Tab-separated table of C-alpha atoms (C1' of nucleotides) in Angstrom:
chain	number	residue	atom	x	y	z
A	77	MET	CA	3.018	23.429	-7.213
A	78	ASN	CA	0.919	20.673	-6.442
A	79	SER	CA	1.827	20.132	-2.946
A	80	PRO	CA	-0.857	18.006	-1.120
A	81	ASP	CA	-0.939	20.416	1.950
A	82	ARG	CA	-2.796	22.748	-0.219
A	83	VAL	CA	-5.566	20.439	-0.243
A	84	GLY	CA	-4.818	19.427	3.068
A	85	LEU	CA	-7.785	17.127	4.974
A	86	LEU	CA	-10.285	17.772	2.050
A	87	GLY	CA	-7.985	15.343	-0.123
A	88	LEU	CA	-9.165	12.427	2.435
A	89	PRO	CA	-11.680	9.986	1.385
A	90	SER	CA	-15.063	10.854	2.947
A	91	LEU	CA	-14.931	8.282	5.762
A	92	GLU	CA	-11.704	9.820	6.886
A	93	LEU	CA	-12.737	13.040	6.384
A	94	ALA	CA	-15.969	13.185	8.243
A	95	PRO	CA	-15.491	12.618	11.655
A	96	HIS	CA	-12.977	16.025	10.907
A	97	LEU	CA	-16.074	17.946	9.999
A	98	LEU	CA	-17.413	17.114	13.210
A	99	GLY	CA	-17.287	20.441	15.027
A	100	ALA	CA	-15.918	22.149	12.099
A	101	HIS	CA	-17.302	25.585	11.180
A	102	VAL	CA	-19.068	26.214	8.057
A	103	SER	CA	-19.240	29.825	7.046
A	104	THR	CA	-21.333	31.367	3.956
A	105	PHE	CA	-21.610	34.762	2.749
A	106	ILE	CA	-24.493	35.029	0.656
A	107	GLY	CA	-26.823	37.944	0.011
A	108	GLY	CA	-24.803	40.182	1.928
A	109	ARG	CA	-25.378	37.674	5.327
A	110	LEU	CA	-22.690	35.775	7.249
A	111	VAL	CA	-23.492	32.614	8.856
A	112	VAL	CA	-21.558	30.509	10.652
A	113	VAL	CA	-22.381	27.037	11.724
A	114	ARG	CA	-20.744	24.422	13.885
A	115	LEU	CA	-21.509	21.052	12.307
A	116	THR	CA	-22.660	18.408	14.803
A	117	GLU	CA	-23.820	15.487	12.492
A	118	VAL	CA	-22.451	14.439	8.764
A	119	GLU	CA	-22.906	11.438	6.640
A	120	ALA	CA	-20.034	9.856	4.522
A	121	TYR	CA	-21.110	8.429	0.606
A	122	ASP	CA	-18.321	6.731	-0.844
A	123	GLY	CA	-18.555	6.957	-4.459
A	124	HIS	CA	-19.610	4.645	-7.205
A	125	GLN	CA	-18.824	1.596	-5.128
A	126	ASP	CA	-21.548	3.058	-2.484
A	127	PRO	CA	-25.128	1.860	-3.276
A	128	GLY	CA	-26.029	4.960	-1.075
A	129	SER	CA	-24.426	7.390	-3.282
A	130	HIS	CA	-25.612	9.594	-6.173
A	131	ALA	CA	-22.559	8.127	-8.028
A	132	TYR	CA	-23.507	4.808	-7.516
A	133	ARG	CA	-24.980	4.618	-11.106
A	134	GLY	CA	-22.100	6.694	-12.642
A	135	LYS	CA	-21.663	10.074	-13.492
A	136	THR	CA	-24.947	12.070	-14.673
A	137	ALA	CA	-25.380	15.783	-15.430
A	138	ARG	CA	-27.146	16.128	-11.825
A	139	ASN	CA	-24.125	14.675	-9.873
A	140	ALA	CA	-21.316	15.565	-11.775
A	141	GLY	CA	-20.177	17.754	-8.907
A	142	LEU	CA	-19.379	15.032	-6.942
A	143	PHE	CA	-16.588	14.038	-9.617
A	144	GLY	CA	-15.239	17.491	-9.048
A	145	PRO	CA	-12.029	18.336	-6.877
A	146	PRO	CA	-12.160	18.124	-3.439
A	147	GLY	CA	-13.734	21.205	-2.029
A	148	THR	CA	-16.237	21.264	-4.346
A	149	ALA	CA	-19.955	21.818	-3.086
A	150	TYR	CA	-22.346	19.530	-4.654
A	151	VAL	CA	-25.872	20.701	-3.648
A	152	TYR	CA	-28.703	19.128	-5.093
A	153	PHE	CA	-32.864	19.405	-4.990
A	154	THR	CA	-34.826	16.966	-3.910
A	155	TYR	CA	-38.696	15.774	-2.706
A	156	GLY	CA	-39.497	18.525	-5.219
A	157	MET	CA	-38.802	21.762	-2.314
A	158	HIS	CA	-35.551	20.798	-0.549
A	159	PHE	CA	-32.174	21.638	-1.092
A	160	CYS	CA	-29.039	19.214	0.954
A	161	ALA	CA	-25.329	20.187	0.476
A	162	ASN	CA	-22.054	18.104	0.190
A	163	VAL	CA	-18.684	18.754	0.701
A	164	VAL	CA	-16.951	16.892	-2.294
A	165	CYS	CA	-13.332	15.160	-0.916
A	166	GLY	CA	-10.618	12.574	-1.848
A	167	GLN	CA	-9.186	12.698	-5.033
A	168	GLU	CA	-10.893	13.882	-7.839
A	169	GLY	CA	-12.892	11.712	-9.902
A	170	THR	CA	-13.746	9.409	-7.206
A	171	ALA	CA	-17.207	10.988	-6.338
A	172	SER	CA	-16.479	10.898	-2.375
A	173	ALA	CA	-18.393	13.319	-0.336
A	174	VAL	CA	-20.113	14.168	3.087
A	175	LEU	CA	-23.230	15.414	3.519
A	176	MET	CA	-23.724	17.987	5.937
A	177	ARG	CA	-26.662	16.836	8.187
A	178	ALA	CA	-27.208	19.298	11.286
A	179	GLY	CA	-25.178	21.948	13.086
A	180	GLU	CA	-25.876	24.865	15.390
A	181	VAL	CA	-25.560	28.463	14.848
A	182	VAL	CA	-22.377	30.011	15.936
A	183	SER	CA	-22.861	33.349	14.233
A	184	GLY	CA	-25.520	35.113	12.366
A	185	ARG	CA	-28.626	33.815	14.244
A	186	ASP	CA	-30.955	36.371	13.094
A	187	THR	CA	-30.505	35.550	9.378
A	188	VAL	CA	-30.983	32.150	9.783
A	189	LEU	CA	-34.262	32.269	11.411
A	190	ALA	CA	-35.573	34.434	8.643
A	191	ARG	CA	-34.453	32.026	6.076
A	192	ARG	CA	-35.923	29.430	7.971
A	193	GLY	CA	-39.645	31.129	8.285
A	194	ASN	CA	-39.126	31.702	12.220
A	195	PRO	CA	-39.892	28.240	12.940
A	196	LYS	CA	-41.922	27.733	16.241
A	197	GLY	CA	-39.850	24.757	17.288
A	198	PRO	CA	-37.162	24.062	19.944
A	199	GLU	CA	-34.065	26.019	18.703
A	200	ALA	CA	-32.117	22.573	18.777
A	201	GLN	CA	-34.340	21.646	15.814
A	202	LEU	CA	-33.405	24.743	13.559
A	203	LEU	CA	-30.591	23.304	11.649
A	204	SER	CA	-31.385	19.836	12.461
A	205	GLY	CA	-31.702	17.809	9.085
A	206	PRO	CA	-29.595	18.237	5.864
A	207	ALA	CA	-32.677	20.553	4.111
A	208	ARG	CA	-32.764	22.908	7.197
A	209	LEU	CA	-29.103	23.269	7.710
A	210	ALA	CA	-28.607	23.868	3.826
A	211	GLN	CA	-31.682	26.510	4.047
A	212	GLY	CA	-30.059	28.180	7.008
A	213	LEU	CA	-26.865	28.713	5.169
A	214	GLY	CA	-28.663	29.871	2.171
A	215	LEU	CA	-27.436	27.402	0.072
A	216	THR	CA	-29.484	26.564	-3.232
A	217	LEU	CA	-28.712	25.010	-6.934
A	218	GLU	CA	-26.840	28.594	-7.365
A	219	HIS	CA	-24.255	27.188	-4.863
A	220	ASN	CA	-23.798	23.809	-6.897
A	221	LEU	CA	-20.325	23.564	-7.833
A	222	ALA	CA	-19.453	26.129	-5.812
A	223	ARG	CA	-15.774	26.125	-3.619
A	224	PHE	CA	-15.194	25.836	-0.118
A	225	ARG	CA	-12.322	27.596	1.106
A	226	ASP	CA	-9.813	26.717	3.871
A	227	GLY	CA	-10.590	29.015	6.737
A	228	THR	CA	-13.671	30.797	8.910
A	229	ALA	CA	-13.131	34.211	7.307
A	230	VAL	CA	-15.241	34.527	4.049
A	231	PRO	CA	-15.699	37.920	2.819
A	232	PRO	CA	-14.624	39.349	0.271
A	233	GLY	CA	-13.245	36.055	-0.919
A	234	PRO	CA	-15.382	32.878	-1.985
A	235	ASP	CA	-18.856	32.623	-0.582
A	236	LEU	CA	-18.297	29.650	1.578
A	237	ALA	CA	-15.583	28.387	4.003
A	238	LEU	CA	-14.742	25.628	6.171
A	239	GLY	CA	-12.976	26.336	9.311
A	240	ASN	CA	-11.455	24.394	12.165
A	241	LEU	CA	-11.176	21.261	9.851
A	242	ALA	CA	-7.896	20.465	11.794
A	243	ILE	CA	-9.073	20.010	15.311
A	244	ALA	CA	-10.182	16.279	15.701
A	245	PRO	CA	-13.180	15.746	18.157
A	246	ALA	CA	-12.549	14.486	21.367
A	247	GLY	CA	-15.084	11.481	20.687
A	248	TYR	CA	-17.789	10.847	18.080
A	249	LEU	CA	-20.061	8.154	17.493
A	250	ALA	CA	-20.756	6.437	13.968
A	251	GLY	CA	-24.002	4.528	12.995
A	252	PRO	CA	-26.121	3.726	10.067
A	253	ARG	CA	-27.354	6.656	7.846
A	254	THR	CA	-30.597	8.006	8.063
A	255	GLY	CA	-33.023	8.125	5.256
A	256	VAL	CA	-31.069	5.721	3.086
A	257	ALA	CA	-33.133	3.478	1.305
A	258	GLY	CA	-31.924	-0.102	-0.371
A	259	ASP	CA	-28.801	-1.563	0.039
A	260	GLY	CA	-27.157	1.603	1.016
A	261	GLY	CA	-28.888	1.690	4.415
A	262	GLY	CA	-28.509	-0.508	7.401
A	263	GLU	CA	-25.644	-1.921	9.586
A	264	GLU	CA	-23.466	-2.284	6.727
A	265	TYR	CA	-22.695	0.989	6.297
A	266	PRO	CA	-22.705	2.933	9.490
A	267	TYR	CA	-21.389	6.125	7.663
A	268	ARG	CA	-23.145	8.644	9.762
A	269	PHE	CA	-21.140	10.244	12.261
A	270	TRP	CA	-22.474	12.478	15.145
A	271	LEU	CA	-21.440	14.409	18.251
A	272	PRO	CA	-22.793	12.559	21.622
A	273	GLY	CA	-25.142	14.812	23.717
A	274	GLU	CA	-25.719	17.334	20.877
A	275	PRO	CA	-29.700	18.695	20.677
A	276	SER	CA	-29.194	19.205	17.144
A	277	VAL	CA	-28.279	16.068	16.315
A	278	SER	CA	-31.350	14.475	14.329
A	279	PRO	CA	-32.898	11.221	15.469
A	280	TYR	CA	-32.554	8.224	13.408
A	281	ARG	CA	-34.864	6.968	11.027
A	282	LYS	CA	-35.309	4.300	8.665
A	283	ALA	CA	-35.909	5.210	5.228
A	284	ALA	CA	-39.971	4.568	4.946
A	285	PRO	CA	-41.320	3.943	1.867
A	286	ARG	CA	-44.122	6.421	0.990
A	287	LYS	CA	-47.799	5.785	0.400
A	288	VAL	CA	-48.572	4.558	-3.299
A	289	ARG	CA	-50.198	7.428	-5.002
A	290	GLY	CA	-52.841	7.809	-7.492
A	291	GLY	CA	-54.447	4.615	-6.554
A	292	ARG	CA	-57.296	3.417	-8.754
A	293	ASP	CA	-59.955	1.302	-7.925
B	57	DA	C1'	-44.289	10.821	22.247
B	58	DT	C1'	-44.600	8.279	18.007
B	59	DG	C1'	-46.990	7.260	13.429
B	60	DT	C1'	-49.061	8.511	8.870
B	61	DT	C1'	-49.833	11.610	5.055
B	62	DG	C1'	-49.249	15.699	1.570
B	63	DA	C1'	-46.436	18.498	-0.373
B	64	DT	C1'	-43.840	19.309	-4.881
B	65	DC	C1'	-40.519	18.218	-8.959
B	66	DT	C1'	-36.475	16.657	-10.908
B	67	DT	C1'	-33.961	12.805	-12.500
B	68	DC	C1'	-33.678	8.491	-13.935
B	69	DT	C1'	-35.492	3.613	-15.686
C	83	DG	C1'	-44.326	6.321	-14.160
C	84	DA	C1'	-41.939	5.708	-9.880
C	85	DA	C1'	-38.791	6.988	-6.084
C	86	DG	C1'	-36.178	10.266	-4.156
C	87	DA	C1'	-29.345	11.324	1.072
C	88	DT	C1'	-36.716	15.496	3.591
C	89	DC	C1'	-40.044	18.259	6.490
C	90	DA	C1'	-43.981	19.975	8.738
C	91	DA	C1'	-48.576	19.169	9.934
C	92	DC	C1'	-51.892	16.367	11.559
C	93	DA	C1'	-53.737	11.812	14.071
C	94	DT	C1'	-53.784	9.066	17.507
C	95	DC	C1'	-52.068	7.327	22.115
DNA sequence: ATGTTGATCTTCT
DNA sequence: GAAGATCAACATC
């Protein structure tokens, strides 16, 4: 019945799961296209106690997926145009989750290129950044609350899968999260994890305040 | 190579 | 009403 092995590593809280996601394979079968990506950079979000988490202020309609069972996909819409995707983990209700930030294409490169709009930049940048990665995988709000299946083979099962989770990376680095403003940013929350030497890992930037709009004179 | 700005809209205060 | 787990284009060096 409720054997813990069935949930497996996804039952770990985000700070423990995050390193396992490095080097793991994410597979999507969306729109009849299979894409497999090897993750190189992730960020952990630690639920209600984490000022950087969407769950910090409690459960809302938007972040409800964070409070779901491990293996839930939490996809959100931001900046009026981008989607970002998390793997919900830990015990149900704790809102522990890992944001997928960057990766490299393992399979389905043509599909990824088309979805990304055939960008002109270097190949390493193709899936460098959470919105780029989600776009390449074909993830949108339609996939919010979907479930990640264990394993690489996707069709004809669920749309999303996670493989190679059990393989711990030989070495990885950790540091402050990118783009997180306020108390959740900075050295006190070294919740960003990446594989050293991977060209797809996005450079660190502080969360810069935007220019004030609608300035009157 | 690094810094600044516009795009675009949902969500919460 | 303002900010946001961002990106791409443009300016300047």
